[in-house]
Amino acid sequence: MTTYDGWRPRRAPETRGRAGAPHAPIDYAKIGRSSVRRRARGMTHSEAVAGLEAAEQQAHLDRRDESAFDDGGRRAAELAEWQRVVQLLAAPGGPYDPDTDVVVQEELAEDRRREEAE
């Protein structure tokens, strides 16, 4: 394909990454949870409640967006993670820190065990 100004697109070489290695499937729910954890770091309970409300409002506004229907479960995982963070901060009320969150640490340990097994 050549454009009117003579520019030709270059194709990226097919040998990027490990040749012949199977690709691991993308876990969109995990991506959604980690995204919420990054955004929630340092938030207080009231800030996390505001984050949950914003996520719920965005989910409501996107409900008719056809491209958002097949998100691999990311939106549902984000909403569930926001709710979990809000519940976690309800008792102490201090800032959220994924480094001290037991659920996050268990998930990271499971990921490390899975990588070592491979």
GROMACS .gro file of C-alpha atoms in nm:
model
  118
    1MET     CA    1   0.000   0.000   0.000
    2THR     CA    2   0.135   0.340  -0.097
    3THR     CA    3  -0.021   0.670  -0.002
    4TYR     CA    4  -0.040   0.974  -0.222
    5ASP     CA    5   0.286   1.111  -0.081
    6GLY     CA    6   0.483   0.793  -0.139
    7TRP     CA    7   0.487   0.684   0.226
    8ARG     CA    8   0.486   0.309   0.281
    9PRO     CA    9   0.394   0.151   0.612
   10ARG     CA   10   0.655  -0.071   0.771
   11ARG     CA   11   0.556  -0.395   0.927
   12ALA     CA   12   0.701  -0.487   1.261
   13PRO     CA   13   0.912  -0.801   1.252
   14GLU     CA   14   0.720  -1.111   1.353
   15THR     CA   15   1.002  -1.236   1.577
   16ARG     CA   16   0.937  -1.010   1.874
   17GLY     CA   17   0.947  -1.185   2.208
   18ARG     CA   18   1.008  -1.554   2.248
   19ALA     CA   19   0.982  -1.737   1.919
   20GLY     CA   20   0.738  -2.023   1.928
   21ALA     CA   21   0.638  -1.962   2.289
   22PRO     CA   22   0.266  -1.982   2.363
   23HIS     CA   23   0.107  -1.658   2.466
   24ALA     CA   24  -0.056  -1.647   2.806
   25PRO     CA   25  -0.421  -1.541   2.793
   26ILE     CA   26  -0.492  -1.191   2.918
   27ASP     CA   27  -0.679  -1.176   3.248
   28TYR     CA   28  -0.884  -0.858   3.212
   29ALA     CA   29  -1.037  -0.894   3.557
   30LYS     CA   30  -0.689  -0.897   3.711
   31ILE     CA   31  -0.596  -0.587   3.512
   32GLY     CA   32  -0.910  -0.413   3.640
   33ARG     CA   33  -0.836  -0.503   4.003
   34SER     CA   34  -0.476  -0.382   3.981
   35SER     CA   35  -0.591  -0.060   3.815
   36VAL     CA   36  -0.826   0.010   4.107
   37ARG     CA   37  -0.551  -0.070   4.358
   38ARG     CA   38  -0.314   0.177   4.194
   39ARG     CA   39  -0.578   0.450   4.195
   40ALA     CA   40  -0.688   0.374   4.552
   41ARG     CA   41  -0.338   0.384   4.703
   42GLY     CA   42  -0.333   0.647   4.977
   43MET     CA   43  -0.709   0.711   4.966
   44THR     CA   44  -0.915   0.751   5.278
   45HIS     CA   45  -1.257   0.593   5.320
   46SER     CA   46  -1.445   0.898   5.191
   47GLU     CA   47  -1.216   0.924   4.887
   48ALA     CA   48  -1.265   0.552   4.813
   49VAL     CA   49  -1.643   0.597   4.836
   50ALA     CA   50  -1.615   0.880   4.584
   51GLY     CA   51  -1.404   0.652   4.359
   52LEU     CA   52  -1.667   0.377   4.383
   53GLU     CA   53  -1.945   0.622   4.299
   54ALA     CA   54  -1.750   0.752   3.999
   55ALA     CA   55  -1.690   0.396   3.876
   56GLU     CA   56  -2.058   0.309   3.917
   57GLN     CA   57  -2.158   0.625   3.730
   58GLN     CA   58  -1.916   0.547   3.448
   59ALA     CA   59  -2.049   0.191   3.425
   60HIS     CA   60  -2.402   0.332   3.407
   61LEU     CA   61  -2.308   0.579   3.134
   62ASP     CA   62  -2.127   0.310   2.934
   63ARG     CA   63  -2.412   0.057   2.955
   64ARG     CA   64  -2.519   0.130   2.597
   65ASP     CA   65  -2.168   0.138   2.453
   66GLU     CA   66  -2.136  -0.173   2.237
   67SER     CA   67  -1.757  -0.178   2.260
   68ALA     CA   68  -1.780  -0.200   2.641
   69PHE     CA   69  -1.991  -0.518   2.639
   70ASP     CA   70  -1.696  -0.747   2.571
   71ASP     CA   71  -1.444  -0.618   2.826
   72GLY     CA   72  -1.352  -0.961   2.956
   73GLY     CA   73  -1.507  -0.891   3.295
   74ARG     CA   74  -1.286  -0.593   3.369
   75ARG     CA   75  -1.565  -0.350   3.460
   76ALA     CA   76  -1.732  -0.596   3.699
   77ALA     CA   77  -1.395  -0.671   3.861
   78GLU     CA   78  -1.323  -0.299   3.902
   79LEU     CA   79  -1.657  -0.236   4.069
   80ALA     CA   80  -1.612  -0.535   4.299
   81GLU     CA   81  -1.261  -0.420   4.391
   82TRP     CA   82  -1.381  -0.066   4.467
   83GLN     CA   83  -1.650  -0.213   4.693
   84ARG     CA   84  -1.392  -0.432   4.867
   85VAL     CA   85  -1.158  -0.135   4.923
   86VAL     CA   86  -1.445   0.074   5.062
   87GLN     CA   87  -1.539  -0.207   5.303
   88LEU     CA   88  -1.175  -0.254   5.401
   89LEU     CA   89  -1.137   0.115   5.485
   90ALA     CA   90  -1.470   0.142   5.666
   91ALA     CA   91  -1.330   0.016   5.997
   92PRO     CA   92  -0.988   0.185   6.030
   93GLY     CA   93  -1.057   0.480   5.800
   94GLY     CA   94  -0.685   0.518   5.725
   95PRO     CA   95  -0.527   0.540   5.382
   96TYR     CA   96  -0.537   0.234   5.157
   97ASP     CA   97  -0.207   0.058   5.096
   98PRO     CA   98  -0.195  -0.250   4.868
   99ASP     CA   99   0.133  -0.351   5.033
  100THR     CA  100  -0.054  -0.427   5.357
  101ASP     CA  101  -0.373  -0.564   5.196
  102VAL     CA  102  -0.392  -0.937   5.272
  103VAL     CA  103  -0.595  -1.017   4.958
  104VAL     CA  104  -0.343  -0.843   4.733
  105GLN     CA  105  -0.048  -1.016   4.898
  106GLU     CA  106  -0.214  -1.358   4.861
  107GLU     CA  107  -0.280  -1.288   4.493
  108LEU     CA  108   0.082  -1.186   4.436
  109ALA     CA  109   0.208  -1.498   4.616
  110GLU     CA  110  -0.016  -1.714   4.396
  111ASP     CA  111   0.121  -1.541   4.085
  112ARG     CA  112   0.478  -1.609   4.200
  113ARG     CA  113   0.399  -1.979   4.264
  114ARG     CA  114   0.241  -2.008   3.918
  115GLU     CA  115   0.545  -1.846   3.750
  116GLU     CA  116   0.785  -2.075   3.935
  117ALA     CA  117   0.582  -2.381   3.829
  118GLU     CA  118   0.614  -2.278   3.464
   0.00000   0.00000   0.00000
